[in-house]
C-alpha cells in the first residue's frame, strides 16, 4: 500500500543566503579574508519547506518575498522542490537576506536582515488542509502565535531564540530547539520537546522528562547550514504520519546528518529512501 501523504504547512522566513567560507570565524572587530562568495536560497522556513517536500510531504510555504532577484531565487527553489506557493505573499520590502560565515570546522555565524519576512500574512489560509503546521522565530512573533492557534497540530522550532511567550508555548504540540536555545525555555510546559546536540544526536522529552535519545550517524560533513532545518522537517513529516516521537526522532537525526553532505541549505536535502536506507540495521 503506498504511504499516505503528510500535509505540512510551513509558516516562516525565506532568505537569500550570502555565504563565505573561512578558516576560522572572525572575532568581534576582526577582518579576515574568506573564500568564494555563494548566493543561494535559504531561510529557516523555506529550508524546512523544501526538506519536508524532499522527504515526501505535501507542503505549502506561507511566507513573503520581495519583488526582486532574490525573491525569484526563492521561487525557483520552491518550484524545484515542488513546494506549494499559493500563500507566498509578494512584499514591497526586499527579500530577507542572511549573511553567513562558515569556518572549516563547520561552525557558522549568521545575521539576518528580515526585509519581506516582516510582511508574512495569514489571510485566507485553509488550516484544515494541514496535518501539521511548523513555524520558526524569523518572522513576527504575533504571526507565529496566530498560526499556532489556528493549526490542528503545531510544531515550533524556536530558532533563533527570542522571547517565547507562555501563550505560544501553550499551543505547541512539539517544540524543537538546539542545546543553547533549550537553556532559555521551560521544556516542562510542552507535551513533547526535542533538543538537538549537533553531531551528538538529539533527545526527546515529554513534559520535561527525557523519554528517548538518538545518536546521529557519523558522516563527513561539508556544510552544516540548514542541517537543523532538515531535522525539523523530517520530524514533522513523520509526526504528521502519526509515528511515535521516538520513531520521529530516529528518522530526524539521520535526515539532519545527511543534509550536511551537500553545500547550501536547500542544495540537495535527503529524500525518504536515503533516510530509510540509513535506518536499516546493517
Ligand atoms: O538555519 C539556516 C538558515 O538560517 C539559513 O538558511 C539562513 O537564511 C537563516 O535563516
Tab-separated table of C-alpha atoms and ligand atoms in Angstrom:
chain	number	residue	atom	x	y	z
A	1	UNK	CA	0.000	0.000	0.000
A	2	UNK	CA	1.507	3.408	-0.891
A	3	UNK	CA	2.414	5.556	2.110
A	4	UNK	CA	-0.124	8.285	2.810
A	5	UNK	CA	0.943	11.905	2.292
A	6	UNK	CA	1.818	14.107	5.221
A	7	UNK	CA	0.257	17.515	4.572
A	8	UNK	CA	2.507	20.199	6.036
A	9	UNK	CA	2.142	23.988	6.233
A	10	UNK	CA	5.369	25.869	6.912
A	11	UNK	CA	4.925	29.424	8.204
A	12	UNK	CA	8.245	31.208	8.147
A	13	UNK	CA	11.156	33.035	6.611
A	14	UNK	CA	12.645	32.907	3.147
A	15	UNK	CA	16.132	34.389	2.771
A	16	UNK	CA	18.834	34.757	0.197
A	17	UNK	CA	21.900	33.267	1.906
A	18	UNK	CA	25.125	35.144	1.175
A	19	UNK	CA	27.782	32.663	2.287
A	20	UNK	CA	31.544	32.887	2.578
A	21	UNK	CA	33.747	30.070	3.879
A	22	UNK	CA	36.758	30.900	6.025
A	23	UNK	CA	39.404	29.064	8.014
A	24	UNK	CA	38.272	30.398	11.411
A	25	UNK	CA	35.304	32.639	12.186
A	26	UNK	CA	36.329	36.273	12.851
A	27	UNK	CA	36.312	37.592	16.421
A	28	UNK	CA	34.445	40.869	17.144
A	29	UNK	CA	36.362	43.744	15.500
A	30	UNK	CA	38.453	41.446	13.287
A	31	UNK	CA	38.574	41.474	9.461
A	32	UNK	CA	39.582	38.260	7.714
A	33	UNK	CA	39.830	37.011	4.135
A	34	UNK	CA	37.500	34.192	3.120
A	35	UNK	CA	36.862	32.064	0.042
A	36	UNK	CA	34.456	32.375	-2.857
A	37	UNK	CA	31.080	34.118	-2.327
A	38	UNK	CA	27.933	31.986	-2.677
A	39	UNK	CA	24.391	33.288	-3.138
A	40	UNK	CA	21.870	30.501	-2.505
A	41	UNK	CA	18.239	30.167	-1.365
A	42	UNK	CA	17.783	29.820	2.403
A	43	UNK	CA	15.745	30.977	5.382
A	44	UNK	CA	14.685	28.593	8.125
A	45	UNK	CA	11.098	28.448	6.893
A	46	UNK	CA	11.951	27.931	3.236
A	47	UNK	CA	14.640	25.365	4.117
A	48	UNK	CA	12.171	23.379	6.204
A	49	UNK	CA	9.541	23.531	3.458
A	50	UNK	CA	11.950	22.238	0.783
A	51	UNK	CA	13.318	19.497	3.062
A	52	UNK	CA	9.815	18.347	4.067
A	53	UNK	CA	8.849	18.099	0.380
A	54	UNK	CA	12.027	16.139	-0.439
A	55	UNK	CA	11.112	13.712	2.367
A	56	UNK	CA	7.712	13.043	0.836
A	57	UNK	CA	5.488	15.696	2.415
A	58	UNK	CA	2.856	17.620	0.520
A	59	UNK	CA	3.990	21.102	1.507
A	60	UNK	CA	2.706	24.695	1.320
A	61	UNK	CA	5.011	27.565	2.229
A	62	UNK	CA	3.348	30.512	3.977
A	63	UNK	CA	5.722	33.463	3.814
A	64	UNK	CA	6.784	36.549	1.889
A	65	UNK	CA	9.494	37.556	-0.581
A	66	UNK	CA	10.282	40.852	-2.293
A	67	UNK	CA	9.766	41.728	-5.939
A	68	UNK	CA	13.465	41.278	-6.702
A	69	UNK	CA	16.053	38.809	-7.983
A	70	UNK	CA	16.455	37.147	-4.592
A	71	UNK	CA	12.695	36.632	-4.432
A	72	UNK	CA	12.930	34.847	-7.784
A	73	UNK	CA	15.808	32.715	-6.418
A	74	UNK	CA	13.459	31.514	-3.668
A	75	UNK	CA	10.555	30.960	-6.065
A	76	UNK	CA	12.799	28.845	-8.313
A	77	UNK	CA	13.816	26.728	-5.338
A	78	UNK	CA	10.191	26.206	-4.257
A	79	UNK	CA	9.332	25.152	-7.815
A	80	UNK	CA	12.313	22.770	-7.965
A	81	UNK	CA	11.303	21.097	-4.693
A	82	UNK	CA	7.572	21.105	-5.557
A	83	UNK	CA	6.618	23.274	-2.589
A	84	UNK	CA	3.227	24.994	-2.961
A	85	UNK	CA	3.336	28.800	-3.051
A	86	UNK	CA	-0.377	29.728	-3.033
A	87	UNK	CA	0.225	31.560	0.268
A	88	UNK	CA	3.532	33.199	-0.724
A	89	UNK	CA	2.985	36.945	-0.366
A	90	UNK	CA	4.773	39.496	-2.602
A	91	UNK	CA	6.114	42.236	-0.332
A	92	UNK	CA	7.210	45.784	-1.185
A	93	UNK	CA	10.255	45.167	1.038
A	94	UNK	CA	13.377	43.407	-0.244
A	95	UNK	CA	13.619	39.633	0.180
A	96	UNK	CA	15.161	38.660	3.521
A	97	UNK	CA	18.931	38.237	3.432
A	98	UNK	CA	21.212	36.171	5.652
A	99	UNK	CA	24.927	36.969	5.904
A	100	UNK	CA	26.662	33.705	6.737
A	101	UNK	CA	30.283	32.845	7.521
A	102	UNK	CA	31.204	29.142	7.758
A	103	UNK	CA	34.564	28.037	9.166
A	104	UNK	CA	36.474	24.854	8.314
A	105	UNK	CA	35.121	23.018	11.375
A	106	UNK	CA	31.572	23.542	10.050
A	107	UNK	CA	30.708	26.096	12.753
A	108	UNK	CA	28.841	29.095	11.366
A	109	UNK	CA	27.731	32.636	12.182
A	110	UNK	CA	24.500	34.068	10.754
A	111	UNK	CA	22.989	37.572	10.753
A	112	UNK	CA	19.576	38.014	9.099
A	113	UNK	CA	18.081	41.209	7.629
A	114	UNK	CA	14.387	40.171	7.688
A	115	UNK	CA	13.029	42.534	4.985
A	116	UNK	CA	9.948	40.887	3.448
A	117	UNK	CA	9.775	38.334	6.290
A	118	UNK	CA	8.181	41.100	8.371
A	119	UNK	CA	5.268	41.091	5.930
A	120	UNK	CA	4.098	37.481	6.331
A	121	UNK	CA	0.296	37.409	6.317
A	122	UNK	CA	-2.050	34.584	7.340
A	123	UNK	CA	-5.066	35.918	5.409
A	124	UNK	CA	-7.208	33.328	3.656
A	125	UNK	CA	-5.382	30.205	4.813
A	126	UNK	CA	-7.322	26.945	4.917
A	127	UNK	CA	-5.726	25.497	8.060
A	128	UNK	CA	-7.803	22.318	7.901
A	129	UNK	CA	-5.772	21.021	4.980
A	130	UNK	CA	-2.598	20.701	7.090
A	131	UNK	CA	-1.923	17.707	9.336
A	132	UNK	CA	0.878	19.703	10.919
A	133	UNK	CA	1.979	23.343	10.806
A	134	UNK	CA	5.614	24.274	11.519
A	135	UNK	CA	6.920	27.743	12.361
A	136	UNK	CA	10.200	29.287	13.486
A	137	UNK	CA	11.081	32.668	15.018
A	138	UNK	CA	12.426	34.593	12.000
A	139	UNK	CA	9.040	36.237	11.420
A	140	UNK	CA	6.907	38.436	13.700
A	141	UNK	CA	6.016	36.635	16.979
A	142	UNK	CA	2.353	37.633	16.697
A	143	UNK	CA	2.153	35.860	13.324
A	144	UNK	CA	3.719	32.731	14.826
A	145	UNK	CA	1.189	32.804	17.683
A	146	UNK	CA	-1.766	33.244	15.298
A	147	UNK	CA	-0.528	30.288	13.214
A	148	UNK	CA	-0.122	28.187	16.359
A	149	UNK	CA	-3.682	28.994	17.463
A	150	UNK	CA	-5.081	28.049	14.035
A	151	UNK	CA	-3.169	24.822	13.400
A	152	UNK	CA	-4.560	21.342	14.147
A	153	UNK	CA	-1.074	20.241	15.279
A	154	UNK	CA	1.711	22.755	15.777
A	155	UNK	CA	5.495	22.314	15.858
A	156	UNK	CA	7.590	25.297	16.912
A	157	UNK	CA	11.265	25.453	16.038
A	158	UNK	CA	12.215	28.241	18.451
A	159	UNK	CA	15.153	29.470	16.376
A	160	UNK	CA	16.600	31.981	16.501
A	161	UNK	CA	15.900	32.082	20.192
A	162	UNK	CA	13.823	35.033	21.318
A	163	UNK	CA	11.180	35.515	23.955
A	164	UNK	CA	8.851	32.548	23.524
A	165	UNK	CA	5.679	33.635	25.314
A	166	UNK	CA	3.686	31.364	27.623
A	167	UNK	CA	0.755	31.787	25.210
A	168	UNK	CA	2.852	30.387	22.386
A	169	UNK	CA	4.307	27.514	24.441
A	170	UNK	CA	0.751	26.515	25.396
A	171	UNK	CA	-0.097	25.995	21.697
A	172	UNK	CA	2.890	23.746	20.937
A	173	UNK	CA	2.439	20.020	20.385
A	174	UNK	CA	6.180	19.740	19.774
A	175	UNK	CA	8.965	22.238	20.477
A	176	UNK	CA	12.326	21.765	18.730
A	177	UNK	CA	15.412	23.646	19.904
A	178	UNK	CA	19.172	23.225	19.958
A	179	UNK	CA	21.034	22.843	23.232
A	180	UNK	CA	21.788	26.585	23.509
A	181	UNK	CA	18.183	27.554	22.841
A	182	UNK	CA	16.986	24.910	25.335
A	183	UNK	CA	18.660	26.760	28.202
A	184	UNK	CA	16.205	29.650	27.995
A	185	UNK	CA	12.938	27.689	27.614
A	186	UNK	CA	10.972	25.734	30.185
A	187	UNK	CA	10.584	22.343	28.493
A	188	UNK	CA	8.219	21.148	31.255
A	189	UNK	CA	5.355	23.102	29.712
A	190	UNK	CA	5.265	21.332	26.343
A	191	UNK	CA	3.907	17.834	25.609
A	192	UNK	CA	6.976	16.920	23.545
A	193	UNK	CA	10.187	18.888	23.268
A	194	UNK	CA	13.193	17.879	21.243
A	195	UNK	CA	16.706	19.120	21.915
A	196	UNK	CA	19.336	18.726	19.202
A	197	UNK	CA	23.041	18.304	20.027
A	198	UNK	CA	24.624	18.635	16.560
A	199	UNK	CA	26.781	15.623	15.707
A	200	UNK	CA	25.889	14.112	19.094
A	201	UNK	CA	22.296	13.472	18.078
A	202	UNK	CA	19.103	14.560	19.827
A	203	UNK	CA	16.778	13.752	22.717
A	204	UNK	CA	13.015	13.924	23.141
A	205	UNK	CA	11.327	14.968	26.400
A	206	UNK	CA	7.709	14.518	27.496
A	207	UNK	CA	6.734	17.435	29.750
A	208	UNK	CA	10.433	17.890	30.550
A	209	UNK	CA	11.293	14.224	31.237
A	210	UNK	CA	13.610	12.549	28.748
A	211	UNK	CA	11.891	9.633	27.016
A	212	UNK	CA	14.285	8.789	24.175
A	213	UNK	CA	17.724	9.720	22.848
A	214	UNK	CA	19.081	9.082	19.335
A	215	UNK	CA	22.701	9.124	18.191
A	216	UNK	CA	23.491	10.771	14.860
A	217	UNK	CA	25.216	8.660	12.205
A	218	UNK	CA	28.876	9.545	11.617
A	219	UNK	CA	29.248	11.378	8.298
A	220	UNK	CA	31.908	13.603	6.694
A	221	UNK	CA	30.020	16.910	6.993
A	222	UNK	CA	30.862	19.554	4.410
A	223	UNK	CA	28.201	22.180	5.243
A	224	UNK	CA	26.095	22.313	8.402
A	225	UNK	CA	23.967	25.331	7.356
A	226	UNK	CA	20.363	24.167	7.241
A	227	UNK	CA	21.009	20.746	8.822
A	228	UNK	CA	18.826	21.728	11.785
A	229	UNK	CA	16.082	22.731	9.357
A	230	UNK	CA	16.161	19.321	7.703
A	231	UNK	CA	15.936	17.749	11.169
A	232	UNK	CA	12.787	19.788	11.941
A	233	UNK	CA	11.232	18.963	8.563
A	234	UNK	CA	11.944	15.250	8.966
A	235	UNK	CA	10.478	15.125	12.468
A	236	UNK	CA	7.374	16.997	11.253
A	237	UNK	CA	6.757	14.713	8.259
A	238	UNK	CA	6.875	11.552	10.386
A	239	UNK	CA	4.826	13.195	13.191
A	240	UNK	CA	2.178	14.164	10.622
A	241	UNK	CA	2.017	10.495	9.580
A	242	UNK	CA	1.207	9.554	13.184
A	243	UNK	CA	4.553	7.970	14.121
A	244	UNK	CA	5.716	7.920	17.741
A	245	UNK	CA	8.056	10.689	18.955
A	246	UNK	CA	10.808	8.045	19.280
A	247	UNK	CA	10.469	6.975	15.640
A	248	UNK	CA	10.289	10.614	14.515
A	249	UNK	CA	13.479	11.339	16.457
A	250	UNK	CA	15.476	8.444	14.993
A	251	UNK	CA	14.382	9.418	11.492
A	252	UNK	CA	15.175	13.112	12.033
A	253	UNK	CA	18.744	12.610	13.300
A	254	UNK	CA	19.561	10.606	10.168
A	255	UNK	CA	17.982	13.201	7.855
A	256	UNK	CA	19.795	16.050	9.645
A	257	UNK	CA	23.150	14.281	9.323
A	258	UNK	CA	22.624	13.506	5.619
A	259	UNK	CA	21.813	17.195	4.996
A	260	UNK	CA	25.408	18.108	5.899
A	261	UNK	CA	26.773	16.167	2.921
A	262	UNK	CA	25.802	18.827	0.346
A	263	UNK	CA	26.509	22.571	0.173
A	264	UNK	CA	23.742	25.153	0.667
A	265	UNK	CA	20.704	24.949	2.921
A	266	UNK	CA	18.365	23.871	0.099
A	267	UNK	CA	21.010	22.309	-2.187
A	268	UNK	CA	20.055	18.665	-2.041
A	269	UNK	CA	18.033	17.692	1.031
A	270	UNK	CA	17.893	13.919	1.571
A	271	UNK	CA	14.846	12.025	0.336
A	272	UNK	CA	12.842	9.391	2.214
A	273	UNK	CA	14.573	6.441	0.514
A	274	UNK	CA	18.044	7.717	1.502
A	275	UNK	CA	16.996	8.165	5.122
A	276	UNK	CA	15.303	4.767	5.171
A	277	UNK	CA	18.484	3.049	3.934
A	278	UNK	CA	20.492	4.555	6.806
A	279	UNK	CA	17.843	3.451	9.289
A	280	UNK	CA	18.064	-0.194	8.184
A	281	UNK	CA	20.135	-2.259	10.623
A	282	UNK	CA	23.423	-3.325	8.947
B	1	LIG	O1	19.047	27.572	9.530
B	1	LIG	C1	19.828	28.100	8.494
B	1	LIG	C2	19.181	29.355	7.960
B	1	LIG	O2	19.208	30.358	8.956
B	1	LIG	C3	19.886	29.959	6.771
B	1	LIG	O3	19.428	29.440	5.551
B	1	LIG	C4	19.641	31.445	6.959
B	1	LIG	O4	18.871	32.021	5.953
B	1	LIG	C5	18.995	31.594	8.334
B	1	LIG	O5	17.632	31.759	8.237
